[in-house]
Amino acid sequence: MKAVVWHGIGDIRLDDVPMPKIQEPTDALVRLTASAICGTDLHFIRGTFSGMKPGTILGHEGVGVVEEVGKDVRNFNIGDRVVICSTIGCGYCPFCRDGYYSQCDKANPNGPSAGTSFFGGPAPTGPVNGLQAEYARIPFAHTTMVKLPDEVSDAQAILCSDIFPTAYFGADIAGIKPGNTVAVFGCGPVGQFTIASAMLMGAGRVFAVDAVPSRLEMARKQGAEVINFNEEHPVESLQRLTGGVGPDICIDVVGVDSYHAHQGPAAKLEKMQEQQFEQELQQNNPAGYKPEGGNWVPGDAPSQALQWEVESLAKAGTLSIIGVYPLTMNSFPIGAAMNKNLTLRMGNCNHRKYVPMLVDMVRAGMIDPTMVLTEQEPMTSAIDAYKAFDERKPGWMKVELEPQAKAA
Ligand SMILES: NC(=O)c1ccc[n+]([C@@H]2O[C@H](COP(=O)([O-])OP(=O)(O)OC[C@H]3O[C@@H](n4cnc5c(N)ncnc54)[C@H](O)[C@@H]3O)[C@@H](O)[C@H]2O)c1
Ligand SMILES: [Zn+2]
Ligand SMILES: [Zn+2]
């Protein structure tokens, strides 16, 4: 079968690989009808989240049809349409039972202390082969898969596999109360859903910070108040537009590939800040990878978004971090946060906690997640699609891959 395979930093290929097989009684085998590319995949290819094992199939978003189930999978039939949760949860350990599926004790083959296990991730997460493939083995299928109603299309469902639940989780752990002012940093696909989720939870105002005009335009269409950090200083603008108070809540949807401003009033960096970003870049890139050409260029200021968020927040505000930072990243403006009495919430999404509810909301017509889906491509075009998404090309907000479609 065909699958997108990670070979090295800056090197992914569409390969022919062996068909997956049921290995455990709790596994299912799914024929994927939709997959997608996530910003998290870009961290792995840019090398800013290290530890990928060559040969791992990428992708942690999937929708498909059940082909086969192990003998301990009792809640699905062959032929059922399912959406797959990005993170794997056993459903029976204390963490899963408490809704912390991304901290499952059993899913990660490296043991209970190894942390989140998800499809298509680095060695410490499993690694479990991913979902940018024609078929996939789904561990703990009884919990990791969610049955889809006929009214929810593949295009809608693929957005409920990872990015809508992650965004909803980010807004949920932030504790948004009706009327709150929320600033979302990063307006990629996950950021767009974070804006939508904050609005669903009753936020009074939502600010959206990024520097990519097409992404800010989509945020503005959703009703967010946009700030381009290459045109104005985001901290100054957030303060000024909120009467000098700052947002009650900031949500980081940027992650390690964060940029500093290259133009405008925020572009001038202090010497110390420059040195700090340089040090962070080295820490997160132990292989010393240097990209050639226009693709897989890491962000140049890993902690920039975190710094702006802490600085702009209102006193006693809350920072919710869903942007992914690697295990090697150890800088955070703790002093500034501590002295403002900030609350910090963060983590990998507990997908299974939110997916059934979000699928129901889509079915009920409360939200159409396809507003963010700008491209649908056969999986045979996956590498080009990856490159366009990596470059943040206008019109390449979110890409659905169709594993069963043949190239035109
Ligand atoms: N926690 C989870 O479970 C989970 C799940 C899915 C994705 N994620 C993470 O969410 C993040 C966003 O994902 P995505 O698919 O939208 O990625 P993306 O790369 O498309 O979006 C990131 C956006 O941040 C912007 N940006 C860069 N520097 C910035 C700064 N200093 N301030 C504000 N904006 C800045 C970029 O221009 C880009 O538009 C990634 O880090 C991804 O790994 C986390
Ligand atoms: Zn993801
Ligand atoms: Zn568990």
XYZ file of C-alpha atoms and ligand atoms in Angstrom:
454
model
C 0.000 0.000 0.000
C 1.010 3.669 -0.364
C 1.958 5.772 2.658
C 3.843 8.979 3.498
C 7.052 7.894 5.235
C 9.523 9.956 7.311
C 13.085 9.135 6.193
C 15.026 11.974 7.773
C 14.795 15.664 8.589
C 13.732 17.376 5.361
C 13.130 13.985 3.692
C 9.635 12.504 3.400
C 8.508 10.207 0.598
C 5.419 8.490 -0.721
C 6.490 4.832 -0.429
C 5.100 1.368 -1.040
C 4.984 -0.287 2.379
C 3.631 -3.597 3.711
C -0.054 -3.760 4.704
C -0.616 -3.412 8.459
C -2.024 -6.404 10.349
C -4.034 -6.904 13.531
C -1.481 -7.589 16.291
C -3.546 -7.438 19.463
C -7.130 -8.509 20.240
C -7.951 -4.831 20.886
C -6.737 -3.693 17.410
C -8.805 -2.814 14.381
C -7.733 -2.500 10.772
C -9.141 0.549 8.974
C -9.189 1.407 5.250
C -8.603 5.164 5.307
C -10.822 7.335 3.134
C -9.491 10.662 4.448
C -6.300 11.832 6.102
C -4.720 15.261 6.612
C -1.496 17.170 7.185
C -1.016 18.876 10.571
C 1.385 21.579 11.769
C 2.778 18.952 14.148
C 4.018 16.921 11.150
C 5.938 20.009 10.030
C 7.861 20.163 13.347
C 9.064 16.578 12.665
C 10.178 17.334 9.101
C 11.818 20.636 10.074
C 13.629 18.739 12.821
C 12.436 21.106 15.554
C 10.791 18.140 17.302
C 13.492 15.483 17.115
C 13.474 11.738 17.780
C 11.618 10.495 14.692
C 12.507 6.942 13.700
C 13.241 6.543 9.960
C 10.552 4.412 8.310
C 7.679 5.721 10.473
C 4.484 6.383 8.532
C 3.403 9.989 9.215
C -0.054 11.365 9.984
C -2.361 11.413 12.977
C -5.651 12.411 11.385
C -7.865 9.757 9.859
C -11.355 8.791 8.763
C -12.127 5.411 7.275
C -14.045 2.180 7.156
C -13.464 -0.744 9.530
C -12.065 -3.721 7.600
C -11.274 -6.102 10.452
C -11.524 -6.139 14.256
C -9.662 -8.093 16.939
C -11.709 -10.365 19.182
C -11.835 -7.849 22.053
C -13.288 -5.032 19.952
C -17.008 -5.375 20.693
C -18.458 -1.972 19.773
C -17.676 -1.838 16.018
C -18.674 -3.884 13.005
C -16.876 -4.435 9.755
C -18.055 -1.688 7.385
C -18.584 0.961 10.100
C -17.420 4.480 9.185
C -15.151 5.873 11.902
C -13.097 8.905 12.829
C -9.811 8.066 14.529
C -8.617 10.027 17.576
C -5.020 11.247 17.093
C -3.938 10.192 20.549
C -4.333 6.573 21.591
C -6.095 5.694 24.852
C -6.711 2.276 26.392
C -9.987 3.344 27.980
C -9.379 1.393 31.200
C -6.403 2.947 33.024
C -7.109 5.611 35.701
C -6.003 8.429 33.371
C -8.345 7.425 30.541
C -11.197 6.968 33.014
C -10.583 10.516 34.211
C -10.585 11.908 30.655
C -6.783 12.307 30.380
C -6.559 10.045 27.330
C -3.324 11.683 26.167
C -1.677 10.515 29.407
C -2.866 6.910 29.067
C -0.806 4.381 31.083
C -1.128 1.567 28.555
C -1.106 3.058 25.038
C 2.569 3.990 24.860
C 4.737 0.898 24.221
C 7.568 2.687 26.083
C 5.689 2.372 29.364
C 3.378 4.404 31.602
C 5.853 7.242 32.227
C 6.602 7.754 28.541
C 3.733 10.170 28.005
C 1.376 10.667 25.076
C 1.161 8.024 22.376
C -0.129 9.177 19.026
C -0.075 8.015 15.412
C 2.950 8.886 13.286
C 5.032 10.450 16.078
C 8.651 10.274 17.313
C 10.165 7.224 19.024
C 9.212 8.317 22.580
C 5.505 8.294 21.547
C 5.608 4.683 20.392
C 6.227 5.022 17.568
C 2.916 3.872 16.110
C 2.620 3.981 12.321
C 0.484 6.905 11.162
C -2.620 7.583 9.125
C -1.308 9.145 5.904
C -1.712 5.705 4.377
C -4.246 3.536 2.591
C -4.716 1.310 5.663
C -3.818 1.563 9.343
C -3.746 -0.554 12.474
C -5.692 1.162 15.263
C -4.616 0.108 18.787
C -7.277 0.071 21.537
C -9.831 0.540 18.767
C -12.804 0.432 21.177
C -11.675 3.824 22.575
C -9.488 5.298 19.833
C -12.203 5.112 17.132
C -15.523 6.975 17.161
C -18.430 5.855 14.959
C -19.621 8.401 12.385
C -23.241 9.126 11.517
C -24.059 9.149 7.770
C -24.869 12.880 7.873
C -21.254 13.794 8.760
C -19.085 13.792 5.622
C -15.471 12.637 5.425
C -14.364 16.252 4.918
C -16.178 17.319 8.101
C -15.032 14.281 10.067
C -11.331 14.594 9.232
C -11.303 17.964 11.008
C -12.747 16.276 14.108
C -9.863 13.773 14.225
C -7.301 16.201 15.662
C -7.500 19.902 14.993
C -11.031 20.840 16.090
C -10.759 18.764 19.316
C -7.305 20.214 20.029
C -8.579 23.755 19.597
C -11.649 23.028 21.723
C -9.409 21.483 24.393
C -7.219 24.625 24.364
C -10.262 26.818 24.883
C -11.750 24.432 27.466
C -8.670 24.224 29.716
C -8.343 28.022 29.487
C -11.625 28.214 31.431
C -13.249 30.807 29.143
C -16.228 32.480 30.802
C -18.859 34.399 28.825
C -17.606 37.919 28.218
C -13.896 37.102 28.552
C -11.341 38.645 26.220
C -9.263 35.940 24.550
C -6.146 36.369 22.397
C -5.273 33.483 20.086
C -1.622 33.450 18.977
C -1.167 31.552 15.695
C -3.885 31.524 13.007
C -3.051 28.259 11.275
C -5.795 25.652 11.014
C -5.699 24.846 14.742
C -5.728 28.573 15.555
C -8.819 29.059 13.360
C -10.677 26.379 15.323
C -9.439 27.896 18.573
C -11.062 31.187 17.560
C -14.291 29.319 16.718
C -14.175 27.387 20.016
C -13.598 30.540 22.097
C -16.640 32.071 20.411
C -18.730 28.934 21.059
C -17.806 29.272 24.747
C -19.065 32.828 24.865
C -15.866 34.878 24.687
C -16.751 38.568 24.520
C -13.837 39.481 22.264
C -11.361 37.299 20.420
C -8.057 38.701 19.153
C -6.037 36.807 16.547
C -2.280 37.304 16.194
C -0.192 36.095 13.229
C 1.788 37.619 10.354
C 0.339 35.705 7.396
C -2.252 37.989 5.747
C -4.439 35.179 4.309
C -4.639 33.537 7.730
C -5.493 36.811 9.465
C -8.168 37.365 6.801
C -9.831 34.026 7.656
C -9.714 34.964 11.351
C -11.312 38.339 10.614
C -14.070 36.592 8.623
C -14.819 34.566 11.748
C -15.222 37.809 13.671
C -11.828 37.917 15.406
C -9.994 41.249 15.844
C -6.731 40.739 13.968
C -3.189 41.862 14.789
C -0.300 41.456 12.332
C 2.925 41.249 14.356
C 4.968 42.420 11.362
C 2.975 45.667 11.262
C 2.366 46.481 14.926
C 3.758 45.383 18.268
C 1.314 42.674 19.390
C 1.798 43.369 23.109
C 1.298 47.131 22.724
C -1.751 46.660 20.505
C -3.368 44.094 22.800
C -2.861 46.433 25.749
C -4.167 49.493 23.912
C -7.219 47.752 22.420
C -8.235 46.403 25.837
C -8.063 49.701 27.727
C -4.577 48.936 29.102
C -5.729 45.750 30.853
C -4.684 42.999 28.426
C -6.574 39.810 27.502
C -7.944 37.581 30.272
C -6.783 34.539 28.370
C -4.043 33.877 25.809
C -3.962 30.640 23.876
C -0.675 29.571 22.271
C -1.370 27.830 18.967
C 2.095 28.480 17.551
C 4.473 25.927 19.045
C 8.228 25.582 18.623
C 8.370 26.949 15.046
C 7.608 30.417 16.332
C 8.910 33.507 14.532
C 9.954 36.903 15.819
C 8.799 40.017 13.965
C 10.832 40.784 10.848
C 9.266 44.170 10.136
C 7.461 46.855 12.103
C 7.926 48.081 15.680
C 8.452 44.598 17.205
C 11.287 43.723 14.798
C 14.141 45.185 16.829
C 15.482 42.532 19.216
C 17.592 43.131 22.291
C 21.013 41.461 22.126
C 20.059 39.147 25.004
C 16.878 38.071 23.287
C 18.749 37.293 20.071
C 21.172 35.114 22.026
C 18.329 33.345 23.772
C 16.547 32.464 20.508
C 19.871 31.265 19.073
C 20.412 29.001 22.073
C 16.876 27.612 21.848
C 17.333 26.865 18.144
C 20.474 24.849 18.895
C 18.797 22.991 21.768
C 15.855 21.942 19.616
C 17.956 20.964 16.621
C 20.595 18.593 17.992
C 21.327 17.228 14.497
C 22.304 20.722 13.310
C 20.075 20.381 10.236
C 20.250 23.238 7.705
C 17.371 23.350 5.193
C 18.184 23.677 1.485
C 15.747 25.543 -0.699
C 12.438 26.985 0.394
C 11.008 24.137 2.494
C 11.202 22.850 6.082
C 12.689 26.075 7.449
C 12.338 26.103 11.264
C 10.891 29.129 13.035
C 13.613 31.522 14.222
C 12.386 32.327 17.748
C 11.022 29.289 19.625
C 9.924 31.176 22.748
C 8.762 34.396 21.045
C 5.039 33.681 21.111
C 5.238 32.518 24.756
C 6.990 35.766 25.701
C 4.400 37.936 23.956
C 1.568 35.957 25.552
C 2.924 36.322 29.094
C 3.680 40.012 28.536
C 0.297 40.911 27.110
C -1.921 38.952 29.525
C -3.959 40.791 32.149
C -2.807 40.345 35.739
C -4.079 37.023 37.127
C -4.869 35.907 33.570
C -4.583 32.411 32.120
C -2.217 31.075 29.474
C -3.302 27.897 27.690
C -0.615 26.236 25.558
C -1.587 23.791 22.820
C 1.189 24.701 20.372
C 3.636 21.783 20.489
C 7.024 22.266 22.186
C 9.567 19.433 22.146
C 11.060 17.701 25.179
C 14.310 19.610 24.532
C 12.680 23.037 24.983
C 13.246 24.376 28.478
C 12.837 28.123 28.291
C 9.735 29.938 29.425
C 9.387 33.442 30.946
C 8.621 32.016 34.370
C 9.600 35.145 36.312
C 7.234 37.430 34.432
C 4.434 34.848 34.671
C 4.944 34.255 38.392
C 4.996 37.934 39.249
C 1.680 38.504 37.426
C -0.087 35.612 39.242
C -0.771 33.899 35.923
C -2.370 30.463 35.646
C -0.759 28.060 33.163
C -2.664 25.217 31.510
C -1.277 23.082 28.689
C -0.849 19.737 27.048
C -1.580 17.282 24.310
C -5.263 17.073 23.525
C -7.330 14.342 25.165
C -9.031 13.723 21.839
C -11.424 10.985 22.939
C -12.896 13.327 25.542
C -14.124 15.772 22.863
C -14.513 13.921 19.543
C -17.971 12.355 20.149
C -19.406 15.709 21.254
C -17.873 17.626 18.340
C -19.156 15.060 15.833
C -22.628 15.559 17.354
C -22.283 19.338 17.063
C -21.364 18.979 13.394
C -24.281 16.648 12.796
C -26.621 19.137 14.484
C -25.352 21.892 12.178
C -23.994 23.998 15.053
C -20.712 24.387 13.187
C -19.382 23.392 9.772
C -15.692 22.620 10.257
C -15.046 22.584 6.488
C -14.797 26.410 6.665
C -11.094 25.773 7.369
C -10.556 23.074 4.733
C -9.088 24.754 1.659
C -7.560 21.848 -0.259
C -8.462 18.242 -1.060
C -5.700 16.275 -2.739
C -5.174 12.630 -3.678
C -2.542 11.093 -1.429
C -0.377 10.608 -4.511
C 0.158 14.418 -4.397
C 0.973 14.371 -0.669
C 4.577 15.586 -0.907
C 3.663 18.670 -2.965
C 0.750 19.345 -0.621
C 3.137 19.146 2.352
C 5.446 21.690 0.728
C 2.652 24.178 0.012
C 1.320 23.898 3.593
C 4.858 24.226 4.991
C 5.303 27.496 3.032
C 1.929 28.787 4.355
C 0.922 29.525 0.758
C -2.337 31.487 0.487
C -5.161 28.997 0.012
C -3.258 26.176 1.748
C -4.808 26.502 5.180
C -5.788 22.873 5.724
C -5.188 19.977 3.377
C -7.286 16.821 3.305
C -5.495 13.862 1.711
C -7.590 11.214 -0.018
C -5.756 7.898 0.390
C -8.025 5.956 -1.976
C -8.120 8.574 -4.775
C -5.871 8.254 -7.783
C -4.038 11.305 -9.215
C -5.879 13.151 -11.987
N -1.600 19.988 21.742
C -2.029 19.186 20.788
O -2.586 18.121 21.059
C -1.880 19.581 19.349
C -2.615 18.948 18.339
C -2.510 19.436 17.016
C -1.645 20.471 16.728
N -0.923 21.038 17.732
C 0.021 22.145 17.491
O -0.675 23.347 17.256
C 0.208 24.254 16.576
C -0.524 24.848 15.397
O -0.839 23.859 14.436
P -1.228 24.289 12.952
O -1.526 23.048 12.186
O -2.247 25.365 12.998
O 0.233 24.849 12.485
P 0.728 26.021 11.528
O 2.191 25.880 11.469
O -0.061 25.986 10.271
O 0.324 27.358 12.318
C 1.159 28.084 13.158
C 0.904 29.580 12.912
O 1.611 30.348 13.887
C 2.065 31.547 13.251
N 3.151 32.147 14.057
C 4.499 31.921 13.981
N 5.144 32.649 14.920
C 4.190 33.343 15.602
C 4.237 34.277 16.691
N 5.394 34.613 17.272
N 3.059 34.806 17.132
C 1.867 34.459 16.559
N 1.770 33.588 15.516
C 2.914 33.029 15.058
C 2.477 31.070 11.879
O 2.546 32.130 10.945
C 1.365 30.054 11.544
O 0.288 30.667 10.838
C 1.431 23.425 16.180
O 2.464 23.641 17.120
C 0.929 22.002 16.291
O 1.999 21.104 16.540
C -1.032 20.617 19.013
Zn -2.055 17.377 14.840
Zn -5.506 4.460 29.305
